[in-house]
Coordinates of C-alpha atoms and ligand atoms in Angstrom, one line a residue:
M69 CA -16.6 -16.1 -14.4
A70 CA -14.6 -13.1 -16.0
I71 CA -15.4 -9.5 -15.7
S72 CA -18.3 -8.5 -18.0
E73 CA -17.3 -7.5 -21.5
H74 CA -19.0 -4.1 -20.8
L75 CA -16.8 -3.4 -17.7
A76 CA -13.7 -4.7 -19.5
R77 CA -14.3 -2.3 -22.4
T78 CA -14.9 0.5 -20.1
I79 CA -11.5 0.4 -18.2
I80 CA -9.6 0.2 -21.5
D81 CA -11.3 2.5 -23.5
P82 CA -9.2 5.8 -23.8
N83 CA -12.6 7.8 -24.0
S84 CA -13.6 6.7 -20.6
Y85 CA -10.7 8.4 -18.8
S86 CA -11.7 11.7 -20.4
K87 CA -14.8 11.5 -18.1
R88 CA -13.3 10.2 -14.9
E89 CA -16.5 9.2 -13.1
I90 CA -17.2 6.6 -15.7
V91 CA -13.8 4.7 -15.0
D92 CA -14.1 5.5 -11.1
Q93 CA -17.7 3.8 -11.3
A94 CA -16.6 0.8 -13.5
F95 CA -13.7 0.1 -11.1
A96 CA -16.0 0.4 -8.0
A97 CA -17.9 -2.3 -9.6
I98 CA -15.0 -4.6 -10.1
R99 CA -13.7 -4.1 -6.7
A100 CA -17.1 -5.0 -5.4
G101 CA -17.7 -8.1 -7.6
H102 CA -14.4 -9.2 -9.2
P103 CA -11.4 -7.6 -7.4
L104 CA -9.0 -9.8 -9.0
D105 CA -10.4 -11.5 -12.1
K106 CA -9.9 -11.7 -15.9
A107 CA -11.0 -9.7 -18.7
E108 CA -11.4 -11.7 -21.9
L109 CA -11.7 -9.6 -25.0
D110 CA -11.1 -11.1 -28.6
D111 CA -8.8 -8.5 -30.0
M112 CA -6.3 -8.6 -27.2
E113 CA -4.5 -11.2 -24.8
P114 CA -6.7 -11.8 -21.8
F115 CA -5.6 -10.1 -18.6
W116 CA -6.0 -10.0 -15.1
V117 CA -7.4 -6.7 -13.6
V118 CA -5.8 -6.0 -10.4
S119 CA -8.1 -3.4 -8.7
R120 CA -7.2 -3.7 -5.1
H121 CA -4.6 -1.7 -3.3
A122 CA -3.2 -4.7 -1.5
D123 CA -3.0 -6.8 -4.4
I124 CA -1.1 -4.3 -6.5
K125 CA 1.4 -4.2 -3.7
E126 CA 1.9 -7.7 -3.4
I127 CA 2.5 -8.0 -7.0
E128 CA 5.0 -5.3 -7.2
R129 CA 6.6 -6.8 -4.1
Q130 CA 7.5 -10.0 -6.1
P131 CA 9.4 -8.7 -9.2
E132 CA 11.3 -12.1 -9.6
I133 CA 7.6 -13.6 -10.4
F134 CA 6.0 -10.7 -12.0
H135 CA 8.2 -9.3 -14.9
N136 CA 7.9 -6.0 -16.7
G137 CA 9.6 -6.6 -19.9
D138 CA 8.4 -10.1 -21.0
K139 CA 5.2 -8.5 -22.5
S140 CA 3.9 -5.1 -23.2
T141 CA 4.1 -2.9 -20.3
F142 CA 0.9 -1.1 -21.2
L143 CA -2.5 -2.3 -22.5
T144 CA -2.2 -3.1 -26.3
T145 CA -4.0 -5.3 -28.9
H146 CA -2.7 -8.7 -30.5
E147 CA -2.2 -6.9 -33.7
S148 CA -0.1 -4.0 -32.2
T149 CA 1.9 -6.4 -30.1
A150 CA 2.9 -8.3 -33.4
R151 CA 3.9 -5.0 -35.2
V152 CA 5.9 -4.0 -32.3
K153 CA 7.7 -7.2 -32.4
M154 CA 8.4 -6.8 -36.1
L155 CA 9.8 -3.2 -35.5
T156 CA 12.0 -4.1 -32.7
G157 CA 13.4 -7.6 -33.9
G158 CA 11.1 -9.5 -31.2
E159 CA 10.7 -7.2 -28.2
P160 CA 7.3 -6.4 -26.9
N161 CA 7.9 -2.9 -26.2
L162 CA 8.9 -0.2 -28.5
I163 CA 10.9 1.6 -26.1
R164 CA 13.5 -0.2 -23.8
S165 CA 13.2 2.1 -20.9
L166 CA 13.3 1.1 -17.3
V167 CA 9.8 0.3 -16.9
S168 CA 10.3 -2.6 -19.4
L169 CA 13.5 -4.0 -17.8
D170 CA 13.8 -6.7 -15.2
G171 CA 16.3 -8.2 -12.7
K172 CA 20.0 -7.4 -12.9
E173 CA 19.8 -5.2 -15.9
H174 CA 16.9 -3.3 -14.2
K175 CA 18.9 -2.7 -11.1
D176 CA 22.2 -1.7 -12.9
V177 CA 20.5 0.8 -15.2
R178 CA 18.2 2.3 -12.5
G179 CA 21.2 2.6 -10.2
I180 CA 22.8 5.2 -12.6
V181 CA 20.3 7.8 -11.7
F182 CA 18.9 6.7 -8.4
P183 CA 21.6 8.3 -6.0
H184 CA 21.1 11.7 -7.8
V185 CA 17.4 11.6 -7.0
T186 CA 17.0 10.7 -3.4
P187 CA 15.5 13.6 -1.1
K188 CA 18.9 14.5 0.0
A189 CA 20.4 14.5 -3.4
I190 CA 17.9 16.8 -4.7
R191 CA 17.7 19.4 -1.7
P192 CA 20.3 21.7 -3.4
L193 CA 17.9 22.1 -6.3
E194 CA 15.2 23.9 -4.1
E195 CA 16.2 27.4 -4.6
T196 CA 16.7 27.0 -8.3
I197 CA 13.2 25.4 -8.5
R198 CA 11.8 28.1 -6.5
G199 CA 13.1 30.8 -8.9
I200 CA 11.3 28.7 -11.8
A201 CA 8.2 28.6 -9.8
R202 CA 8.2 32.4 -9.3
E203 CA 8.5 32.7 -13.0
F204 CA 5.5 30.8 -13.7
V205 CA 3.5 32.6 -10.9
D206 CA 4.5 35.8 -12.5
H207 CA 3.5 34.4 -16.1
M208 CA 0.1 33.2 -14.4
L209 CA -0.6 36.4 -13.0
S210 CA 0.3 38.3 -16.1
F211 CA -3.2 36.8 -17.5
D212 CA -5.1 39.3 -15.7
G213 CA -7.4 37.2 -13.7
E214 CA -8.3 34.4 -16.2
C215 CA -6.1 31.6 -17.8
D216 CA -6.2 27.9 -18.7
F217 CA -4.2 26.6 -15.9
A218 CA -3.1 23.4 -17.6
S219 CA -1.8 24.7 -20.7
D220 CA -0.6 28.2 -19.6
V221 CA 1.1 26.9 -16.3
A222 CA 0.8 23.1 -15.4
F223 CA 2.3 21.8 -18.6
L224 CA 5.1 24.4 -18.8
Y225 CA 6.6 24.5 -15.2
P226 CA 7.5 20.8 -14.6
L227 CA 8.9 20.7 -18.3
R228 CA 11.4 23.6 -17.5
V229 CA 12.2 21.8 -14.0
I230 CA 13.1 18.5 -15.6
M231 CA 14.6 20.0 -18.7
Q232 CA 17.1 21.8 -16.3
V233 CA 17.8 18.5 -14.4
L234 CA 18.2 16.6 -17.5
G235 CA 20.5 19.2 -19.2
V236 CA 18.1 20.0 -22.2
P237 CA 18.4 23.5 -23.4
Q238 CA 15.3 25.8 -22.9
E239 CA 15.0 26.3 -26.5
D240 CA 14.1 22.7 -27.0
E241 CA 11.3 22.5 -24.5
A242 CA 8.5 23.3 -26.8
F243 CA 9.8 20.3 -29.0
M244 CA 10.0 18.0 -26.0
L245 CA 6.5 19.0 -24.8
K246 CA 5.0 18.1 -28.3
L247 CA 6.6 14.9 -28.7
T248 CA 5.8 13.9 -25.0
Q249 CA 2.1 14.9 -25.8
E250 CA 2.3 12.8 -29.0
L251 CA 3.7 9.9 -27.2
F252 CA 1.0 9.8 -24.4
N253 CA -2.0 11.1 -25.8
N254 CA -1.9 9.0 -29.3
A255 CA -5.7 8.6 -29.0
D256 CA -6.6 12.2 -28.4
P257 CA -7.1 14.1 -31.8
E258 CA -6.6 17.5 -30.0
L259 CA -2.9 16.3 -29.0
N260 CA -1.5 13.4 -31.1
R261 CA 0.8 13.6 -34.0
A262 CA -1.9 13.8 -36.7
R263 CA -4.4 15.8 -34.9
A264 CA -7.0 13.5 -36.0
Q265 CA -8.9 10.5 -34.9
L266 CA -6.5 7.5 -35.6
S267 CA -7.0 3.7 -36.3
P268 CA -4.9 1.2 -34.0
E269 CA -2.5 0.8 -37.0
E270 CA -2.2 4.8 -37.6
M271 CA -1.6 5.1 -33.8
L272 CA 1.4 2.6 -33.9
K273 CA 2.8 4.3 -37.0
S274 CA 2.5 7.7 -35.2
L275 CA 4.2 6.3 -32.1
W276 CA 7.0 4.9 -34.1
E277 CA 7.4 8.2 -35.9
T278 CA 7.7 10.1 -32.5
T279 CA 10.0 7.7 -31.0
M280 CA 12.3 8.0 -34.1
E281 CA 12.3 11.7 -33.8
L282 CA 13.1 11.5 -30.1
E283 CA 15.9 8.9 -31.1
N284 CA 17.3 11.4 -33.6
Y285 CA 17.3 14.3 -31.1
F286 CA 19.1 12.0 -28.4
K287 CA 21.6 10.5 -30.5
A288 CA 23.5 14.0 -30.7
V289 CA 22.9 14.2 -26.7
T290 CA 25.4 11.0 -26.2
D291 CA 28.0 12.5 -28.3
K292 CA 27.7 16.1 -26.7
F293 CA 28.0 14.8 -23.0
R294 CA 30.8 12.3 -23.8
A295 CA 32.9 15.1 -25.2
N296 CA 32.1 17.5 -22.3
P297 CA 30.5 15.7 -19.3
T298 CA 28.5 17.5 -16.7
S299 CA 26.6 16.6 -13.4
Q300 CA 23.3 16.8 -15.2
V301 CA 21.1 13.5 -15.6
N302 CA 21.4 13.2 -19.3
S303 CA 25.4 13.3 -19.0
L304 CA 25.2 10.6 -16.2
I305 CA 23.2 8.4 -18.6
A306 CA 25.5 9.3 -21.5
N307 CA 28.7 8.4 -19.6
A308 CA 27.5 5.6 -17.2
K309 CA 29.2 2.2 -17.7
I310 CA 27.9 -1.3 -16.7
D311 CA 30.3 -4.0 -16.5
G312 CA 32.9 -1.7 -18.1
E313 CA 30.4 -1.0 -21.3
Y314 CA 28.6 2.1 -22.1
L315 CA 24.7 1.5 -22.2
N316 CA 23.6 0.1 -25.5
H317 CA 21.6 2.1 -28.0
R318 CA 18.3 1.0 -27.0
Q319 CA 19.1 1.2 -23.2
L320 CA 20.4 4.8 -23.6
M321 CA 17.4 5.8 -25.9
G322 CA 15.0 4.3 -23.4
Y323 CA 16.5 6.1 -20.6
Y324 CA 16.6 9.6 -22.2
I325 CA 13.1 9.3 -23.4
I326 CA 11.5 8.0 -20.1
A327 CA 13.2 10.8 -18.2
A328 CA 12.2 13.5 -20.8
T329 CA 8.6 12.4 -21.1
A330 CA 7.6 10.8 -17.8
G331 CA 9.6 13.3 -16.0
H332 CA 7.1 16.3 -16.8
D333 CA 3.8 14.9 -18.1
T334 CA 3.0 13.1 -15.0
T335 CA 3.7 16.2 -12.7
S336 CA 2.0 18.5 -15.0
N337 CA -1.4 16.3 -15.1
T338 CA -1.2 16.2 -11.3
T339 CA -0.6 20.0 -11.1
A340 CA -3.5 20.7 -13.3
G341 CA -5.6 18.1 -11.5
A342 CA -4.8 19.9 -8.1
M343 CA -5.7 23.4 -9.5
W344 CA -9.2 21.9 -10.7
A345 CA -9.8 20.4 -7.4
L346 CA -8.8 23.7 -5.6
A347 CA -10.9 25.7 -7.8
E348 CA -14.0 23.6 -7.1
R349 CA -13.3 24.0 -3.3
P350 CA -13.0 27.6 -2.4
H351 CA -12.7 26.8 1.4
L352 CA -9.3 24.9 0.7
L353 CA -7.2 27.8 -0.5
K354 CA -7.8 29.8 2.7
Q355 CA -7.1 26.7 4.9
L356 CA -3.8 26.3 2.8
Q357 CA -2.8 29.9 3.2
E358 CA -3.5 29.8 6.8
S359 CA -1.6 26.7 7.4
P360 CA 1.1 26.4 4.6
E361 CA 2.5 23.2 6.4
R362 CA -0.6 21.5 5.0
I363 CA 0.6 22.0 1.4
N364 CA 2.4 18.5 1.7
A365 CA -1.1 16.8 2.4
F366 CA -2.5 18.8 -0.5
V367 CA 0.3 17.6 -2.8
E368 CA -0.3 14.1 -1.7
E369 CA -3.9 14.2 -1.9
S370 CA -3.6 15.4 -5.4
I371 CA -1.5 12.6 -6.5
R372 CA -4.0 10.0 -5.2
W373 CA -6.6 12.1 -6.7
E374 CA -5.4 12.5 -10.1
V375 CA -3.3 9.2 -10.7
P376 CA -1.6 10.5 -13.7
V377 CA -0.2 6.8 -14.7
K378 CA -3.5 4.9 -15.0
H379 CA -1.8 1.4 -15.3
F380 CA 1.0 -0.7 -15.8
M381 CA 1.1 -4.4 -17.0
R382 CA 3.3 -7.3 -15.5
S383 CA 3.6 -10.8 -16.6
A384 CA 3.8 -13.9 -14.4
V385 CA 6.8 -16.3 -14.9
A386 CA 5.6 -18.9 -12.4
D387 CA 2.3 -19.9 -11.2
C388 CA 1.3 -18.4 -7.9
E389 CA -1.7 -17.2 -5.6
I390 CA -2.8 -13.5 -5.4
G391 CA -5.7 -12.6 -3.4
G392 CA -7.1 -15.9 -3.4
Q393 CA -6.7 -16.4 -7.1
Q394 CA -4.5 -18.8 -8.9
I395 CA -2.4 -16.8 -11.5
R396 CA -0.5 -19.0 -14.1
K397 CA 2.9 -18.7 -15.7
D398 CA 2.6 -16.4 -18.8
D399 CA -0.6 -14.6 -17.5
W400 CA -0.7 -10.8 -18.1
L401 CA -1.9 -8.6 -15.4
M402 CA -3.1 -4.9 -15.5
L403 CA -2.1 -2.9 -12.2
S404 CA -4.6 -0.3 -12.0
Y405 CA -3.4 2.6 -10.0
Q406 CA -6.5 4.4 -10.3
S407 CA -8.6 1.7 -8.9
G408 CA -5.9 1.3 -6.2
N409 CA -6.2 4.8 -5.2
R410 CA -9.9 4.6 -4.6
D411 CA -9.9 1.3 -2.8
E412 CA -12.5 1.6 0.0
A413 CA -10.5 -0.8 2.2
V414 CA -7.9 1.8 2.4
W415 CA -9.8 5.1 2.3
A416 CA -13.2 5.5 4.0
D417 CA -14.2 8.2 1.5
P418 CA -12.1 7.6 -1.6
F419 CA -14.2 9.8 -4.0
E420 CA -13.6 13.0 -1.6
F421 CA -10.6 15.3 -2.2
R422 CA -9.5 16.0 1.5
I423 CA -6.3 17.4 2.9
D424 CA -7.0 16.1 6.7
R425 CA -6.3 12.5 6.1
E426 CA -4.5 11.0 8.9
A427 CA -2.7 8.7 6.5
N428 CA -2.7 8.7 2.7
P429 CA -0.7 5.6 1.4
Q430 CA -1.6 6.5 -2.1
I431 CA 0.0 4.1 -5.0
A432 CA 0.2 6.6 -7.7
F433 CA 4.1 6.2 -7.7
G434 CA 3.7 2.5 -7.9
Y435 CA 5.9 0.4 -5.5
G436 CA 8.6 -1.8 -5.1
V437 CA 11.7 -2.0 -7.3
H438 CA 10.2 -0.2 -10.0
V439 CA 8.8 2.6 -7.9
C440 CA 8.8 5.9 -9.6
L441 CA 12.5 7.3 -9.7
G442 CA 11.2 11.0 -9.8
Q443 CA 8.6 10.8 -7.0
H444 CA 10.7 13.1 -4.6
L445 CA 11.4 15.6 -7.3
A446 CA 7.7 15.5 -8.4
R447 CA 6.6 16.2 -4.6
M448 CA 9.2 19.0 -4.2
E449 CA 8.3 20.8 -7.4
M450 CA 4.6 20.8 -6.8
R451 CA 5.0 22.0 -3.2
I452 CA 7.3 25.0 -4.0
L453 CA 4.9 26.1 -6.9
W454 CA 1.8 25.9 -4.3
E455 CA 4.0 27.7 -1.6
E456 CA 4.8 30.6 -4.1
L457 CA 1.3 30.7 -5.8
F458 CA -0.6 30.8 -2.6
K459 CA 1.1 33.8 -1.4
R460 CA 0.1 35.8 -4.2
I461 CA -3.8 35.0 -4.9
K462 CA -6.8 35.8 -2.9
S463 CA -9.2 33.6 -4.8
V464 CA -9.6 30.9 -7.5
E465 CA -12.6 29.4 -9.0
M466 CA -13.4 27.5 -12.3
N467 CA -14.2 29.7 -15.4
G468 CA -15.9 27.0 -17.5
T469 CA -15.8 23.4 -17.7
G470 CA -12.3 21.4 -17.5
E471 CA -11.5 18.9 -20.0
R472 CA -9.4 15.7 -19.6
T473 CA -7.2 13.9 -22.2
I474 CA -8.7 10.9 -24.0
S475 CA -6.0 8.2 -23.1
N476 CA -5.7 5.1 -20.9
F477 CA -2.3 5.4 -20.1
V478 CA -0.4 8.7 -18.9
C479 CA -3.0 11.4 -18.7
G480 CA -5.0 13.9 -16.9
P481 CA -6.6 17.4 -17.3
K482 CA -5.9 19.2 -20.6
H483 CA -7.9 22.3 -20.1
V484 CA -8.5 23.8 -16.6
P485 CA -10.1 27.4 -17.1
I486 CA -9.8 29.4 -14.0
R487 CA -10.8 32.9 -12.7
F488 CA -8.6 34.3 -9.9
A489 CA -8.1 37.3 -8.0
V490 CA -4.5 38.6 -6.7
N491 CA -3.7 39.8 -3.4
Ligands
LIG156 C1 3.3 12.9 -10.1 C2 4.1 12.8 -10.7 C3 4.6 11.3 -11.1 C4 3.9 9.9 -11.0 C5 2.4 9.8 -10.4 C6 4.7 8.8 -11.4 C7 4.4 7.6 -11.6 C8 5.1 6.5 -11.8 C9 4.6 5.1 -11.8 C10 3.4 4.7 -11.6 C11 5.8 4.5 -12.2 C12 5.8 2.9 -12.3 C13 6.2 2.4 -10.9 C14 5.9 1.0 -10.7 O1 6.0 0.2 -11.7 O2 5.9 0.5 -9.6 C15 7.1 5.4 -12.3 C16 8.1 4.9 -12.9 C17 9.0 5.8 -13.1 N1 9.0 7.4 -13.0 FE1 7.4 8.4 -12.4 N2 6.0 9.4 -11.9 C18 5.9 10.8 -11.6 C19 7.0 11.7 -11.8 C20 8.2 11.3 -12.3 C21 9.3 12.3 -12.7 C22 9.2 13.7 -12.1 C23 10.3 11.6 -13.0 C24 11.7 12.0 -13.6 C25 12.5 12.6 -12.6 C26 9.8 10.1 -13.2 C27 10.6 9.3 -13.9 C28 10.1 7.8 -13.6 C29 11.1 6.6 -14.0 C30 12.6 6.9 -14.7 C31 10.3 5.5 -13.7 C32 10.9 4.1 -13.9 C33 11.4 3.5 -12.7 C34 11.8 2.0 -13.1 O3 11.0 1.2 -13.7 O4 12.5 1.6 -12.1 N3 8.5 10.3 -12.8 N4 6.4 6.8 -12.4

């Protein structure tokens, strides 16, 4: 028996994610009754909902069986898939980025940036990032006790960090933020390109326009860095060669785009969500100020809690068994990181925000060969921001109701109104 239509609609509806409890309750019911089962809806290809932490890991551990790029890497309808294939000349994904590559191509392309984002490789960035964090703490404190932490701080700080790492000039940051928000928040009338409620057809059109605008911007970046190479990540991408050849146009654009979008929006959402959790739990700030070494646990719990990437899709290229279910060749699967991070088999109290967990094997960065390339940078920049901020404030509380983005893919809080007192 498949997952009920009501539950299936709930977990794919972008509106559900703007009220997180709705999605959490739906996934709790799915984990209890149908932890690995099919969702069958008439407007999209049937897909398995992978809700358990262990099953997500088992699938990600077998990239030779579960491919990223053969079908759409995120939830989409029959109609959108057909249009994407028309636009790309047959490919199921509009953007050919790392998350839609497999096998040798994925390994080679990932290998261009991977050595530059290991914990050791990013350590020398610590002081530069601390300087940026201090600037944003000063900026927050300039609001005189009240601000919208999401739009005033959380969306700007990781943006500044990643743009410096990539080699994008500061004057282009606002443009990058706008295009990123359009790309990931297409269903949200407050943030999408048209600033309006869009039909699926209009959404795809606006996604295409945003992608073309990003490509136009990045075309010039390749020429710039080939003429004058630097050690910045966009220059590594522009100048990299695989088997003696530069990356092709779609590989280059996919790389620039994923780094310039996923490289801040995810971390911004987590940072905003962490502040929301903190502002609702006044005792936490005191604990973190008395024992700053617990900031790492705070960061890890905020990543588990916020899960800014809600899902990725895989498709099976062979029959196999996962979690007691027979998966067939050509089946499509939704890995729900939000559900994996609430799995009762891993956390005794998954719906509590706690910084005293003995272990926190959160799966928000994914797992296996596609595990997030920026995970160490994300953790480091969040740790540094909190270290700098907690020295400067005495208290923080919510100053109104927070609001979440309408999206089922990469999303989180868009407004976190807070009131704070300075030391
Ligand atoms: C809290 C922050 C972040 C979260 C939760 C997050 C989450 C994810 C997830 C779930 C994946 C897919 C993993 C999988 O399929 O197993 C991913 C991939 C990726 N992330 Fe992140 N990410 C974050 C920050 C960043 C940052 C800062 C960067 C850039 C420096 C980045 C760049 C990438 C790239 C390039 C990939 C594709 C990797 C591949 O397919 O090989 N992410 N991320």
